[in-house]
Structures are given as C-alpha cells and as structure tokens.
CSV table of C-alpha atoms and ligand atoms in Angstrom, one decimal:
chain,number,residue,atom,x,y,z
A,10,MET,CA,-10.9,4.6,18.2
A,11,TYR,CA,-14.1,3.4,19.6
A,12,SER,CA,-13.6,0.0,21.1
A,13,PHE,CA,-14.4,-3.2,19.1
A,14,GLU,CA,-13.9,-7.0,19.4
A,15,PHE,CA,-11.4,-8.7,17.4
A,16,GLU,CA,-11.7,-11.9,15.5
A,17,LYS,CA,-9.1,-13.7,13.3
A,18,PRO,CA,-10.7,-16.8,11.6
A,19,SER,CA,-8.6,-19.1,9.5
A,20,THR,CA,-11.2,-20.0,6.9
A,21,ILE,CA,-13.5,-18.1,4.6
A,22,ALA,CA,-16.6,-19.8,5.9
A,23,ASP,CA,-15.7,-18.7,9.6
A,24,ALA,CA,-15.1,-15.2,8.4
A,25,VAL,CA,-18.5,-15.0,6.6
A,26,ALA,CA,-20.2,-16.4,9.7
A,27,ALA,CA,-18.1,-13.9,12.0
A,28,LEU,CA,-19.1,-11.1,9.6
A,29,GLY,CA,-23.0,-12.0,10.1
A,30,GLY,CA,-23.2,-10.0,13.3
A,31,GLU,CA,-24.6,-6.5,13.4
A,32,ASP,CA,-21.9,-3.8,12.6
A,33,ALA,CA,-19.0,-6.3,12.1
A,34,GLN,CA,-16.5,-5.4,9.5
A,35,ALA,CA,-13.8,-7.1,7.6
A,36,LEU,CA,-10.1,-6.0,8.3
A,37,GLY,CA,-7.6,-6.4,5.6
A,38,GLY,CA,-4.1,-4.8,6.1
A,39,GLY,CA,-5.8,-2.1,8.0
A,40,GLN,CA,-3.8,0.6,6.1
A,41,THR,CA,-6.9,2.5,5.3
A,42,LEU,CA,-9.4,1.2,8.0
A,43,ILE,CA,-7.1,1.8,11.0
A,44,PRO,CA,-6.7,5.5,10.2
A,45,THR,CA,-10.3,5.8,9.5
A,46,LEU,CA,-11.1,4.1,12.9
A,47,LYS,CA,-8.8,6.6,14.6
A,48,GLN,CA,-10.7,9.6,13.2
A,49,ARG,CA,-13.9,7.8,14.5
A,50,LEU,CA,-15.3,7.9,11.0
A,51,ALA,CA,-16.5,4.3,11.5
A,52,ALA,CA,-17.6,2.5,14.6
A,53,PRO,CA,-17.8,-1.2,14.0
A,54,THR,CA,-18.6,-3.5,17.0
A,55,LYS,CA,-16.4,-6.2,15.7
A,56,LEU,CA,-13.4,-6.4,13.3
A,57,VAL,CA,-12.9,-9.7,11.4
A,58,SER,CA,-9.4,-10.0,10.1
A,59,VAL,CA,-8.9,-11.8,7.0
A,60,SER,CA,-5.1,-12.0,7.2
A,61,GLY,CA,-5.1,-15.4,8.9
A,62,ILE,CA,-6.9,-17.0,5.8
A,63,ALA,CA,-4.5,-19.0,3.8
A,64,GLU,CA,-7.0,-19.8,1.1
A,65,MET,CA,-7.1,-16.0,0.5
A,66,LYS,CA,-3.5,-15.4,-0.1
A,67,GLY,CA,-1.0,-15.8,-3.0
A,68,VAL,CA,-0.8,-15.3,-6.8
A,69,CYS,CA,-1.4,-18.2,-9.2
A,70,VAL,CA,-1.7,-18.6,-12.9
A,71,GLU,CA,-5.0,-20.5,-13.9
A,72,ASP,CA,-5.4,-23.1,-16.7
A,73,ASP,CA,-6.8,-20.4,-19.1
A,74,GLY,CA,-3.8,-18.2,-18.5
A,75,SER,CA,-5.4,-15.7,-16.3
A,76,VAL,CA,-3.7,-14.5,-12.9
A,77,ALA,CA,-5.7,-15.2,-9.8
A,78,ILE,CA,-4.7,-13.1,-6.7
A,79,GLY,CA,-6.2,-13.9,-3.3
A,80,GLY,CA,-8.1,-11.1,-1.6
A,81,ALA,CA,-5.8,-10.9,1.3
A,82,THR,CA,-2.7,-11.0,-0.7
A,83,THR,CA,-0.3,-8.0,0.2
A,84,HIS,CA,0.9,-5.4,-2.3
A,85,ALA,CA,4.5,-6.5,-1.8
A,86,THR,CA,3.5,-10.2,-2.5
A,87,VAL,CA,1.8,-9.0,-5.8
A,88,ALA,CA,4.8,-6.9,-6.6
A,89,ARG,CA,7.1,-10.0,-6.3
A,90,GLU,CA,5.1,-12.9,-7.2
A,91,ALA,CA,3.0,-11.4,-10.2
A,92,ALA,CA,6.3,-9.9,-11.9
A,93,GLY,CA,6.6,-12.8,-14.3
A,94,SER,CA,2.9,-13.5,-15.1
A,95,TYR,CA,1.5,-9.9,-15.3
A,96,PRO,CA,4.4,-7.5,-15.2
A,97,ALA,CA,2.2,-4.3,-15.4
A,98,LEU,CA,0.1,-5.3,-12.5
A,99,ALA,CA,3.2,-6.2,-10.4
A,100,ALA,CA,4.7,-2.9,-11.2
A,101,LEU,CA,1.5,-1.1,-10.1
A,102,ALA,CA,1.5,-2.9,-6.9
A,103,GLY,CA,5.1,-2.0,-6.3
A,104,GLN,CA,4.3,1.7,-6.5
A,105,ILE,CA,1.6,1.8,-4.0
A,106,GLY,CA,2.4,4.0,-1.0
A,107,ASP,CA,5.8,2.9,0.7
A,108,PRO,CA,7.3,-0.4,1.4
A,109,ALA,CA,5.8,-0.6,5.0
A,110,VAL,CA,2.3,0.1,3.5
A,111,ARG,CA,2.8,-2.6,0.9
A,112,ASN,CA,3.8,-5.3,3.6
A,113,ARG,CA,0.3,-4.8,5.0
A,114,GLY,CA,-2.2,-3.5,2.5
A,115,THR,CA,-4.1,-6.0,0.5
A,116,ILE,CA,-5.7,-6.0,-2.9
A,117,GLY,CA,-9.1,-6.9,-1.3
A,118,GLY,CA,-8.9,-4.0,0.9
A,119,SER,CA,-8.0,-1.5,-1.7
A,120,ILE,CA,-10.8,-2.7,-4.2
A,121,ALA,CA,-13.5,-2.8,-1.5
A,122,ASN,CA,-12.4,0.7,-0.4
A,123,ASN,CA,-12.6,2.2,-4.0
A,124,ASP,CA,-10.8,5.3,-3.0
A,125,PRO,CA,-10.9,7.8,-6.0
A,126,ALA,CA,-7.3,8.0,-6.0
A,127,ALA,CA,-6.3,4.4,-5.4
A,128,CYS,CA,-4.2,2.5,-7.9
A,129,TYR,CA,-5.7,-1.0,-7.9
A,130,PRO,CA,-9.0,0.0,-9.1
A,131,ALA,CA,-7.5,1.1,-12.4
A,132,ALA,CA,-5.8,-2.1,-13.0
A,133,VAL,CA,-9.0,-4.2,-12.2
A,134,LEU,CA,-11.1,-2.1,-14.4
A,135,GLY,CA,-8.4,-1.7,-17.0
A,136,SER,CA,-7.9,-5.4,-17.2
A,137,GLY,CA,-11.5,-6.4,-17.1
A,138,ALA,CA,-10.9,-8.4,-14.1
A,139,THR,CA,-13.4,-10.6,-12.4
A,140,ILE,CA,-13.9,-10.0,-8.5
A,141,VAL,CA,-14.6,-13.2,-6.7
A,142,THR,CA,-16.5,-13.1,-3.4
A,143,ASN,CA,-17.7,-15.6,-1.0
A,144,ALA,CA,-21.1,-15.3,-2.7
A,145,ARG,CA,-20.6,-14.8,-6.4
A,146,GLN,CA,-18.4,-13.3,-9.2
A,147,ILE,CA,-18.6,-9.7,-10.2
A,148,ALA,CA,-17.3,-8.3,-13.5
A,149,ALA,CA,-15.1,-5.1,-13.0
A,150,ASP,CA,-17.5,-3.1,-15.1
A,151,ASP,CA,-20.3,-3.9,-12.6
A,152,PHE,CA,-18.1,-3.6,-9.5
A,153,PHE,CA,-17.2,0.0,-9.0
A,154,GLU,CA,-20.1,2.3,-8.2
A,155,GLY,CA,-18.7,5.8,-7.7
A,156,MET,CA,-16.3,7.3,-5.1
A,157,PHE,CA,-15.9,4.7,-2.2
A,158,GLY,CA,-18.9,2.7,-3.5
A,159,THR,CA,-18.9,-0.9,-4.6
A,160,ALA,CA,-21.3,-3.6,-5.7
A,161,LEU,CA,-20.3,-5.6,-2.4
A,162,ASP,CA,-23.1,-6.5,0.0
A,163,GLU,CA,-22.9,-6.1,3.8
A,164,GLY,CA,-20.6,-8.6,5.1
A,165,GLU,CA,-19.6,-9.9,1.6
A,166,ILE,CA,-15.7,-10.6,1.3
A,167,ILE,CA,-13.4,-10.5,-1.8
A,168,THR,CA,-11.8,-13.8,-1.7
A,169,SER,CA,-9.8,-13.4,-5.1
A,170,VAL,CA,-9.5,-11.3,-8.2
A,171,ARG,CA,-9.0,-12.8,-11.5
A,172,PHE,CA,-7.1,-10.8,-14.1
A,173,PRO,CA,-7.1,-11.8,-17.8
A,174,VAL,CA,-3.4,-11.2,-19.1
A,175,PRO,CA,-3.3,-8.6,-22.0
A,176,GLN,CA,-0.8,-8.6,-24.9
A,177,ALA,CA,0.5,-5.4,-23.4
A,178,ALA,CA,-0.3,-3.2,-20.5
A,179,SER,CA,1.0,-0.2,-18.6
A,180,TYR,CA,0.0,1.8,-15.6
A,181,GLN,CA,1.3,5.4,-15.4
A,182,LYS,CA,0.8,7.2,-12.1
A,183,PHE,CA,1.3,10.9,-11.7
A,184,LEU,CA,2.2,10.9,-8.0
A,185,GLN,CA,0.6,13.0,-5.5
A,186,PRO,CA,3.9,13.3,-3.3
A,187,ALA,CA,2.3,14.0,0.1
A,188,SER,CA,-0.2,11.1,0.1
A,189,ARG,CA,1.6,8.9,-2.4
A,190,PHE,CA,-1.7,8.1,-4.1
A,191,ALA,CA,-2.2,8.8,-7.7
A,192,LEU,CA,-3.1,12.6,-8.5
A,193,VAL,CA,-4.0,10.9,-11.8
A,194,GLY,CA,-3.3,7.3,-13.0
A,195,ALA,CA,-3.9,5.6,-16.4
A,196,TYR,CA,-4.1,2.0,-16.9
A,197,VAL,CA,-3.9,1.0,-20.6
A,198,ALA,CA,-4.3,-2.7,-21.5
A,199,ARG,CA,-4.3,-4.0,-25.1
A,200,PHE,CA,-6.2,-7.4,-25.7
A,201,ALA,CA,-6.6,-9.2,-29.0
A,202,SER,CA,-10.4,-8.2,-28.4
A,203,GLY,CA,-9.6,-4.6,-28.0
A,204,VAL,CA,-8.2,-1.8,-25.9
A,205,ARG,CA,-9.2,-0.9,-22.4
A,206,VAL,CA,-8.4,2.4,-20.7
A,207,ALA,CA,-9.1,3.0,-17.1
A,208,ILE,CA,-8.5,6.3,-15.2
A,209,THR,CA,-8.0,6.7,-11.5
A,210,GLY,CA,-7.5,10.0,-9.3
A,211,ALA,CA,-9.4,12.3,-11.8
A,212,SER,CA,-13.2,11.9,-11.5
A,213,GLU,CA,-15.6,12.8,-9.0
A,214,ASP,CA,-17.2,9.3,-9.8
A,215,GLY,CA,-14.0,7.5,-9.0
A,216,VAL,CA,-12.3,5.1,-11.5
A,217,PHE,CA,-13.8,5.1,-14.9
A,218,ARG,CA,-13.3,3.8,-18.5
A,219,TRP,CA,-12.3,6.5,-21.0
A,220,SER,CA,-14.3,5.1,-23.9
A,221,GLU,CA,-13.2,7.8,-26.5
A,222,ALA,CA,-9.6,6.9,-26.0
A,223,GLU,CA,-10.5,3.2,-26.2
A,224,ALA,CA,-12.2,3.7,-29.6
A,225,ALA,CA,-9.1,5.8,-31.0
A,226,LEU,CA,-6.8,3.2,-29.8
A,227,ASP,CA,-8.7,0.3,-31.3
A,228,LYS,CA,-8.3,2.0,-34.6
A,229,GLU,CA,-4.7,2.6,-34.2
A,230,PHE,CA,-2.6,1.7,-31.3
A,231,ARG,CA,-0.1,4.4,-31.0
A,232,PRO,CA,0.3,7.6,-28.8
A,233,ASP,CA,-0.6,9.9,-31.5
A,234,ALA,CA,-3.9,8.3,-32.0
A,235,LEU,CA,-5.0,10.3,-28.8
A,236,MET,CA,-3.9,13.7,-30.4
A,237,GLY,CA,-6.7,16.2,-29.8
A,238,LEU,CA,-8.7,13.9,-27.6
A,239,LYS,CA,-9.7,15.7,-24.5
A,240,ILE,CA,-11.8,14.7,-21.4
A,241,ASN,CA,-14.5,17.1,-20.2
A,242,PRO,CA,-13.2,18.8,-17.1
A,243,MET,CA,-16.8,19.3,-15.7
A,244,ASN,CA,-16.7,15.9,-13.7
A,245,MET,CA,-13.1,16.1,-12.7
A,246,ILE,CA,-11.9,16.5,-9.0
A,247,GLY,CA,-10.8,20.0,-8.4
A,248,ASP,CA,-8.9,20.5,-5.1
A,249,LEU,CA,-5.9,22.3,-3.7
A,250,HIS,CA,-3.6,19.8,-5.3
A,251,GLY,CA,-5.0,20.3,-8.8
A,252,SER,CA,-7.9,22.1,-10.6
A,253,LYS,CA,-10.3,20.3,-12.8
A,254,ASP,CA,-8.6,21.5,-15.9
A,255,TYR,CA,-5.3,20.3,-14.7
A,256,ARG,CA,-6.6,16.9,-14.0
A,257,ALA,CA,-8.4,16.6,-17.4
A,258,HIS,CA,-5.0,17.5,-18.9
A,259,LEU,CA,-3.2,15.0,-17.0
A,260,VAL,CA,-5.7,12.3,-18.0
A,261,SER,CA,-4.6,12.8,-21.7
A,262,VAL,CA,-0.9,13.0,-20.8
A,263,MET,CA,-0.8,10.0,-18.5
A,264,THR,CA,-2.8,7.9,-21.1
A,265,LYS,CA,-0.5,8.8,-23.9
A,266,ARG,CA,2.6,7.7,-21.7
A,267,ALA,CA,0.8,4.5,-20.9
A,268,VAL,CA,0.5,3.7,-24.6
A,269,GLU,CA,4.0,4.7,-25.2
A,270,ALA,CA,5.1,2.3,-22.6
A,271,CYS,CA,3.1,-0.5,-24.1
A,272,MET,CA,5.0,-0.1,-27.6
B,28,MET,CA,-9.3,-7.9,27.3
B,29,THR,CA,-7.6,-10.6,25.3
B,30,GLN,CA,-4.1,-12.1,25.9
B,31,VAL,CA,-1.7,-11.6,23.1
B,32,SER,CA,1.6,-13.3,23.0
B,33,MET,CA,4.5,-12.8,20.8
B,34,THR,CA,8.4,-12.7,20.4
B,35,VAL,CA,9.9,-9.4,20.8
B,36,ASN,CA,13.6,-9.0,20.1
B,37,GLY,CA,13.9,-12.8,20.6
B,38,LYS,CA,12.1,-12.7,24.1
B,39,ALA,CA,8.6,-14.2,24.6
B,40,VAL,CA,6.3,-11.6,25.9
B,41,SER,CA,2.6,-11.5,26.5
B,42,GLY,CA,0.0,-9.0,27.8
B,43,ASP,CA,-3.7,-8.2,28.0
B,44,VAL,CA,-4.9,-5.9,25.3
B,45,GLU,CA,-8.1,-4.5,23.8
B,46,GLY,CA,-9.1,-5.3,20.3
B,47,ARG,CA,-8.2,-1.5,19.5
B,48,THR,CA,-4.8,-1.7,21.0
B,49,LEU,CA,-2.1,-0.8,18.4
B,50,LEU,CA,1.1,-2.7,18.0
B,51,SER,CA,3.0,0.6,18.9
B,52,SER,CA,1.1,1.1,22.1
B,53,PHE,CA,1.8,-2.5,23.1
B,54,LEU,CA,5.4,-2.1,22.6
B,55,ARG,CA,5.6,1.3,24.3
B,56,ASP,CA,3.0,1.2,27.0
B,57,HIS,CA,2.9,-2.4,27.9
B,58,LEU,CA,6.4,-3.5,27.3
B,59,ALA,CA,8.1,0.0,28.1
B,60,LEU,CA,10.1,-0.3,24.8
B,61,THR,CA,9.8,3.3,24.0
B,62,GLY,CA,12.6,3.4,21.3
B,63,THR,CA,9.7,2.8,18.7
B,64,HIS,CA,8.6,6.4,18.3
B,65,VAL,CA,5.1,7.6,17.3
B,66,GLY,CA,5.5,10.7,15.1
B,67,CYS,CA,2.1,11.0,13.3
B,68,ASP,CA,-0.1,8.2,14.4
B,69,THR,CA,-1.7,8.3,11.0
B,70,ALA,CA,0.7,5.9,8.8
B,71,GLN,CA,2.6,8.8,7.3
B,72,CYS,CA,5.9,9.3,8.9
B,73,GLY,CA,7.4,5.9,9.6
B,74,ALA,CA,8.9,6.8,12.9
B,75,CYS,CA,7.0,3.7,14.2
B,76,VAL,CA,8.5,1.2,11.7
B,77,VAL,CA,9.2,-2.3,13.3
B,78,HIS,CA,9.9,-5.6,11.8
B,79,VAL,CA,7.0,-8.4,11.9
B,80,ASN,CA,8.2,-11.7,10.8
B,81,GLY,CA,11.0,-9.8,9.2
B,82,GLU,CA,9.1,-7.3,7.3
B,83,ALA,CA,9.1,-3.5,7.9
B,84,VAL,CA,5.5,-2.4,9.0
B,85,LYS,CA,4.3,0.8,10.7
B,86,SER,CA,3.3,-0.3,14.2
B,87,CYS,CA,0.8,2.7,14.6
B,88,ASN,CA,-1.2,1.0,11.8
B,89,MET,CA,-1.4,-2.5,13.0
B,90,LEU,CA,-3.4,-4.0,15.8
B,91,ALA,CA,-1.3,-5.7,18.7
B,92,LEU,CA,-3.7,-8.7,18.1
B,93,GLU,CA,-2.6,-9.1,14.6
B,94,ALA,CA,0.9,-9.8,15.8
B,95,GLU,CA,-0.2,-12.9,17.8
B,96,GLY,CA,2.6,-15.5,17.5
B,97,ALA,CA,4.7,-13.2,15.5
B,98,GLU,CA,8.5,-12.4,15.6
B,99,VAL,CA,8.7,-8.6,16.2
B,100,GLY,CA,12.0,-6.7,16.0
B,101,THR,CA,12.4,-3.2,17.4
B,102,ILE,CA,15.2,-0.7,17.6
B,103,GLU,CA,16.0,-2.0,21.1
B,104,GLY,CA,17.0,-5.4,19.4
B,105,GLN,CA,19.5,-3.8,17.0
B,106,ALA,CA,22.5,-3.2,19.2
B,107,ALA,CA,24.4,-5.9,20.9
B,108,GLU,CA,23.7,-6.8,24.6
B,109,ASP,CA,26.7,-4.8,25.7
B,110,GLY,CA,25.4,-1.7,23.7
B,111,THR,CA,27.6,-2.1,20.8
B,112,LEU,CA,26.0,-0.5,17.9
B,113,ASN,CA,25.3,-2.7,15.0
B,114,THR,CA,26.8,-1.7,11.5
B,115,ILE,CA,23.6,0.4,10.5
B,116,GLN,CA,23.5,2.2,13.8
B,117,GLN,CA,27.2,2.9,13.7
B,118,ALA,CA,27.1,4.3,10.1
B,119,PHE,CA,24.4,6.6,11.4
B,120,GLN,CA,26.6,7.9,13.9
B,121,ASP,CA,29.7,8.1,11.8
B,122,HIS,CA,27.9,9.9,9.0
B,123,HIS,CA,25.8,12.3,10.9
B,124,GLY,CA,22.6,10.5,9.8
B,125,LEU,CA,20.6,12.1,12.7
B,126,GLN,CA,20.1,15.3,14.3
B,127,CYS,CA,17.1,15.3,16.7
B,128,GLY,CA,16.9,11.6,16.3
B,129,PHE,CA,13.2,11.3,16.5
B,130,CYS,CA,12.8,9.5,12.9
B,131,THR,CA,16.0,7.4,13.6
B,132,PRO,CA,14.5,4.3,15.1
B,133,GLY,CA,12.2,4.0,12.0
B,134,MET,CA,15.1,4.9,9.7
B,135,VAL,CA,17.3,2.3,11.1
B,136,MET,CA,14.6,-0.4,10.9
B,137,SER,CA,13.7,0.5,7.4
B,138,ALA,CA,17.3,0.4,6.4
B,139,ALA,CA,17.7,-3.0,8.0
B,140,ALA,CA,14.8,-4.4,6.0
B,141,LEU,CA,16.1,-2.7,2.8
B,142,LEU,CA,19.6,-4.2,3.2
B,143,LYS,CA,18.3,-7.5,4.0
B,144,GLU,CA,16.2,-7.5,0.7
B,145,ASN,CA,19.0,-5.7,-1.4
B,146,PRO,CA,22.4,-5.9,0.3
B,147,ARG,CA,24.0,-3.2,-2.0
B,148,PRO,CA,21.3,-0.7,-2.9
B,149,SER,CA,22.0,2.3,-5.2
B,150,GLU,CA,21.5,5.8,-3.9
B,151,ALA,CA,18.3,6.0,-5.9
B,152,GLU,CA,17.1,2.8,-4.4
B,153,ILE,CA,17.7,3.9,-0.9
B,154,ARG,CA,15.8,7.1,-1.6
B,155,LYS,CA,13.0,5.2,-2.9
B,156,TYR,CA,12.8,2.7,-0.1
B,157,LEU,CA,12.7,5.5,2.5
B,158,GLU,CA,9.6,7.1,0.8
B,159,GLY,CA,7.6,6.4,3.9
B,160,ASN,CA,10.2,7.6,6.5
B,161,LEU,CA,10.1,11.3,7.0
B,162,CYS,CA,12.9,13.2,8.6
B,163,ARG,CA,12.5,16.9,9.4
B,164,CYS,CA,16.1,17.6,10.3
B,165,THR,CA,18.7,16.1,8.2
B,166,GLY,CA,17.5,16.7,4.6
B,167,TYR,CA,18.2,12.9,4.1
B,168,HIS,CA,21.6,13.2,2.4
B,169,ASN,CA,23.4,11.9,5.5
B,170,ILE,CA,20.8,9.2,6.1
B,171,VAL,CA,21.4,7.9,2.6
B,172,LYS,CA,25.2,8.2,3.0
B,173,ALA,CA,25.0,6.2,6.3
B,174,ILE,CA,23.0,3.5,4.5
B,175,MET,CA,25.4,3.3,1.7
B,176,ALA,CA,28.3,3.2,4.1
B,177,ALA,CA,26.5,0.4,6.2
B,178,SER,CA,26.3,-1.6,2.9
B,179,GLY,CA,30.0,-1.5,2.5
B,180,GLN,CA,29.9,1.0,-0.4
B,181,ASP,CA,31.9,4.2,-1.2
B,182,VAL,CA,30.2,7.2,0.0
B,183,THR,CA,32.5,10.0,-1.3
B,184,SER,CA,30.4,10.6,-4.3
B,185,ILE,CA,27.3,11.4,-2.4
B,186,ALA,CA,27.4,15.1,-2.1
B,187,ALA,CA,24.7,17.3,-1.0
B,188,GLU,CA,22.6,18.4,-3.8
C,302,FAD,C1,1.0,6.2,3.6
C,302,FAD,C2,-0.1,5.4,2.7
C,302,FAD,C3,0.1,5.4,1.3
C,302,FAD,C4,-0.8,4.9,0.5
C,302,FAD,N1,-0.5,4.9,-0.8
C,302,FAD,C5,-1.4,4.4,-1.6
C,302,FAD,C6,-1.3,4.4,-3.1
C,302,FAD,O1,-0.3,5.1,-3.7
C,302,FAD,N2,-2.2,3.7,-3.9
C,302,FAD,C7,-3.2,3.0,-3.4
C,302,FAD,O2,-4.0,2.4,-4.2
C,302,FAD,N3,-3.3,3.0,-2.2
C,302,FAD,C8,-2.6,3.6,-1.3
C,302,FAD,N4,-2.7,3.5,0.1
C,302,FAD,C9,-3.8,2.6,0.6
C,302,FAD,C10,-3.4,1.1,0.8
C,302,FAD,O3,-3.2,0.6,-0.5
C,302,FAD,C11,-4.3,0.4,1.4
C,302,FAD,O4,-3.7,-0.8,1.7
C,302,FAD,C12,-5.6,0.0,0.9
C,302,FAD,O5,-6.4,0.9,0.3
C,302,FAD,C13,-6.5,-0.8,1.7
C,302,FAD,O6,-6.1,-2.0,1.9
C,302,FAD,P1,-6.1,-2.8,3.4
C,302,FAD,O7,-5.7,-4.2,3.0
C,302,FAD,O8,-5.2,-2.0,4.1
C,302,FAD,O9,-7.6,-2.6,3.8
C,302,FAD,P2,-8.1,-2.2,5.2
C,302,FAD,O10,-7.7,-0.8,5.5
C,302,FAD,O11,-8.1,-3.3,6.2
C,302,FAD,O12,-9.8,-2.1,4.7
C,302,FAD,C14,-10.2,-1.1,3.9
C,302,FAD,C15,-11.8,-1.3,3.5
C,302,FAD,O13,-11.9,-2.6,2.8
C,302,FAD,C16,-12.6,-3.6,3.6
C,302,FAD,N5,-12.0,-4.9,3.3
C,302,FAD,C17,-10.8,-5.3,3.6
C,302,FAD,N6,-10.5,-6.5,3.1
C,302,FAD,C18,-11.6,-6.9,2.5
C,302,FAD,C19,-11.9,-8.0,1.8
C,302,FAD,N7,-11.1,-9.1,1.5
C,302,FAD,N8,-13.2,-8.2,1.3
C,302,FAD,C20,-14.1,-7.1,1.4
C,302,FAD,N9,-13.8,-6.0,2.1
C,302,FAD,C21,-12.5,-6.0,2.6
C,302,FAD,C22,-12.7,-3.1,5.0
C,302,FAD,O14,-13.7,-3.5,5.6
C,302,FAD,C23,-12.5,-1.6,4.9
C,302,FAD,O15,-13.9,-1.0,4.6
C,302,FAD,C24,-1.9,4.1,1.0
C,302,FAD,C25,-2.1,4.1,2.4
C,302,FAD,C26,-1.2,4.6,3.3
C,302,FAD,C27,-1.4,4.6,4.6
C,303,FES,S1,3.8,7.1,13.9
C,303,FES,FE1,3.4,5.4,12.7
C,303,FES,S2,3.8,6.3,10.7
C,303,FES,FE2,4.0,8.1,11.9
C,304,FES,S1,16.8,13.5,12.9
C,304,FES,FE1,15.1,14.9,13.5
C,304,FES,S2,13.4,14.1,12.5
C,304,FES,FE2,15.1,13.0,11.5
C-alpha cells in the first residue's frame, strides 16, 4: 500500500468536509478497498472511515413500511436485523462472503463499488430502492452505470438505502466457490405494481433488469411463465469460470428458481 | 505516525502506527503476538482471524487505526495463563484438528466466534461458518469434529466422506 492519512469522523458533515480534500476516499468496511490498495490499484492521500458515524448505522422500518439501512451498516447486521422486516434482503446479506467479511463489509461500500458479481446491487435494483446520499436521493434505476460505475460524485457518501418491501422476493445465487461472489445471481421481487427482476454476475455492463422476464411474470407469476425465455449471450461475461452461453443459461435457471422460492 | 490504543487479550496496549498499518501487522510486528498468522494477505484464507469487540474479523483486511479503543482477542488469549488449553484448543488436539497448524489460530478464533453465537451448531452449520477459513492439510473433517466435540456433542457419526 502507498501511504495515506487516516481520519475517522463521527458525523456525516465532518466526513463530507474531510472528503473535500484532493484524492481523499471513503473507507467502509475495507473488504474491497484494502485489497485494492494492497495491489496499488488506488492511491488516495487520505482515507475517511465512515465506521464511526452512528447516524449511518442500523436498520429501521419507516412510516410508509419501507426498510431503511444506514450506509455503514455491516452485512452481518442486515442479516440479523432485517430478518423480520425484509427476509429476502436479510438472506442475501447472510450469503455474502464469509462471517468475517460480513462483520466488516457494509451495504454502502458494496453499492458504491458496484462489482459486477456483487450481491447487494441485485437487491437494490430488484427492489427499486432509493440510494440516499449526503447531497440527494437517487433511484436505483439511475444509480448503477455499468461495471464498477455509479452515479455518485466525487466525495459523495451513501448515508442510507431505502427499500420498499415487496409482497414476495427471493435472491438465488449461483456461487463462484473460490471468490464466494455470485457467478450469476437473480433477484425477483413481486410488488402490487409489478414484478422486478435484477441480474448480477452475468453481464459485461454489471447489474441489469431483465425486462422480458418482468413482462412475462407480470402476465403470470409462476416459474413456467419464463419457459423459452432466453437472454442474449452476446453481452454476457465469458471467463475461465463460465462461458457467455453458460452464464446466459444460468440467468434463466436462477430467475426461475427465484420465482419458485417466491411461491 | 499516529498513536493507537486498544485492549488486546485484556491488556491495554498502544503504539505508533501509520495510516496504512494493518491490524495483523500491529499485532505481529509491534506487539510480537505472532500467533495470528498471515497466510494470503488478501482476505481469502482466514489464518489471520481475530476478534474485535467480540466479532471475528480478518486482521489482514482491517487498519490498526480502525481498532482504536477496541477489545481485541487473539489466539494468545485463548489458553489460561499457565498454558492450559481451552475447550476448543483441547478438542483440536484430541481430534487431530490440525496437521501443520498454520490455519489453526484462525480456525480456533472462528470456532470460538461460532460457538458464542450458536452453542450447539450442526455439522452443516460448522462447515458453512468456516467458509472463510482455508486449510490445506486436514481436509476439514477433523476440524469439524473438534468443534462438534468442543460444543459437547457426540462426534462418532462424523466419518470422513
Ligand atoms: C473473501 C471475500 C468474499 C466476498 N464475497 C462477496 C459476495 O459473495 N458478495 C458480495 O456482494 N460481496 C462480496 N465481497 C465484497 C464485500 O461485500 C465488501 O464488503 C463490499 O464489496 C465492499 O464493502 P466495504 O464496506 O468493505 O467497502 P470498502 O472496501 O471500504 O469500499 C469499497 C468502495 O466503496 C467506497 N465506499 C465505502 N463506503 C462508502 C459509502 N458509505 N459511501 C460512498 N462510498 C463508499 C470506497 O471509497 C470504495 O471505493 C467479498 C469480499 C471478500 C474479501
Ligand atoms: S491472511 Fe488474512 S485472510 Fe489470509
Ligand atoms: S493444518 Fe495445515 S493448513 Fe490447516
């Protein structure tokens, strides 16, 4: 790692001020950022830890029934504390990495990073969540901008994520056993207003909504409604873990399993 | 350099570290607590697992300054002062839960965190919990057996697959 200064403010306002300096970067749980720094793929002059900011931690149910999760809340806390209010989301958080990773890694860090194989982006996009930052609110549909890209500005921090709670939802992850990320993951959420299907792990463009599947499931919410629906392998990721065709096939299989789990 | 202070195995400690100093380096290089092993240094293997405020974390993937004021527990704090092994350590010895022993500090610390959360885990729960702890020697069966035994359960049914 190149050397950097370290700051750990206790309020959002102080963190935003500290991030104002040139080449300052937010530090969540460090589960992605520290390995990145070790590889010298990033060289911030200052890291601003958000882990000491109490107002960015915890899970709560809002008046309108949505579940709000502080940006610095760990995966382990979400797995425990959202189990009653949004079970599919809690189950997803409980499947990220391993226990030690879940004790440090945060929802804000995961979403800001937008790894193409990460789990949370599927839940955020699949639920139609709202990303709340120190400056504004961003709809999930406008937030993810391709592999590792997001709508966040320099120095902008995710302070919380608000999830509307669907009637039924399920995340089905096909594990890449070496990395423990998703080789392909499908998040299906059924709302009174319609079905949302978000796919992670599969596309060169990162997480995406599978609109053909959504339309088919809107007509008829059962696994067979997806029969014959195939995704174009052209834009899929092809690597030593799975070819483009294999990933395209998994998209159908995992989506179908997610629908089955919602029944 | 910044001063960092924390409690390690019940003792107050402090030292001067850089922003980039890892918790694993602070423990090993500053405090000479070399029981915490660094296997991969990339958050994959779990050899470096310690407890921070009671939770298992990979110390190679946490900055020392993030542990300011924390209660840290390492493998050195597991046995009694006179060297008597605790229940988990003794079970690892009794059930041959180690060969080279490199992964063992992390295994024992993860096992302790598991048993605190879930005092009588099933075999499947143990295997699931140890997903982030790699062992290149034992094939895991005897580690699982040791943890079952440490939680007071019958281990005769756990045969090698
Ligand atoms: C062994 C291992 C297995 C893993 N398995 C999985 C898995 O199965 N599924 C999965 O989804 N992920 C997995 N991860 C990644 C893990 O979930 C990370 O915790 C997560 O991707 C990053 O979160 P973090 O809090 O650690 O962020 P950091 O690593 O601290 O930061 C990541 C990025 O986000 C930025 N950032 C951090 N917090 C904020 C914030 N509040 N606002 C704005 N920007 C912020 C940082 O500046 C940095 O650019 C795994 C990681 C490891 C090491
Ligand atoms: S040394 Fe920390 S996980 Fe391998
Ligand atoms: S005993 Fe050798 S790595 Fe586990």
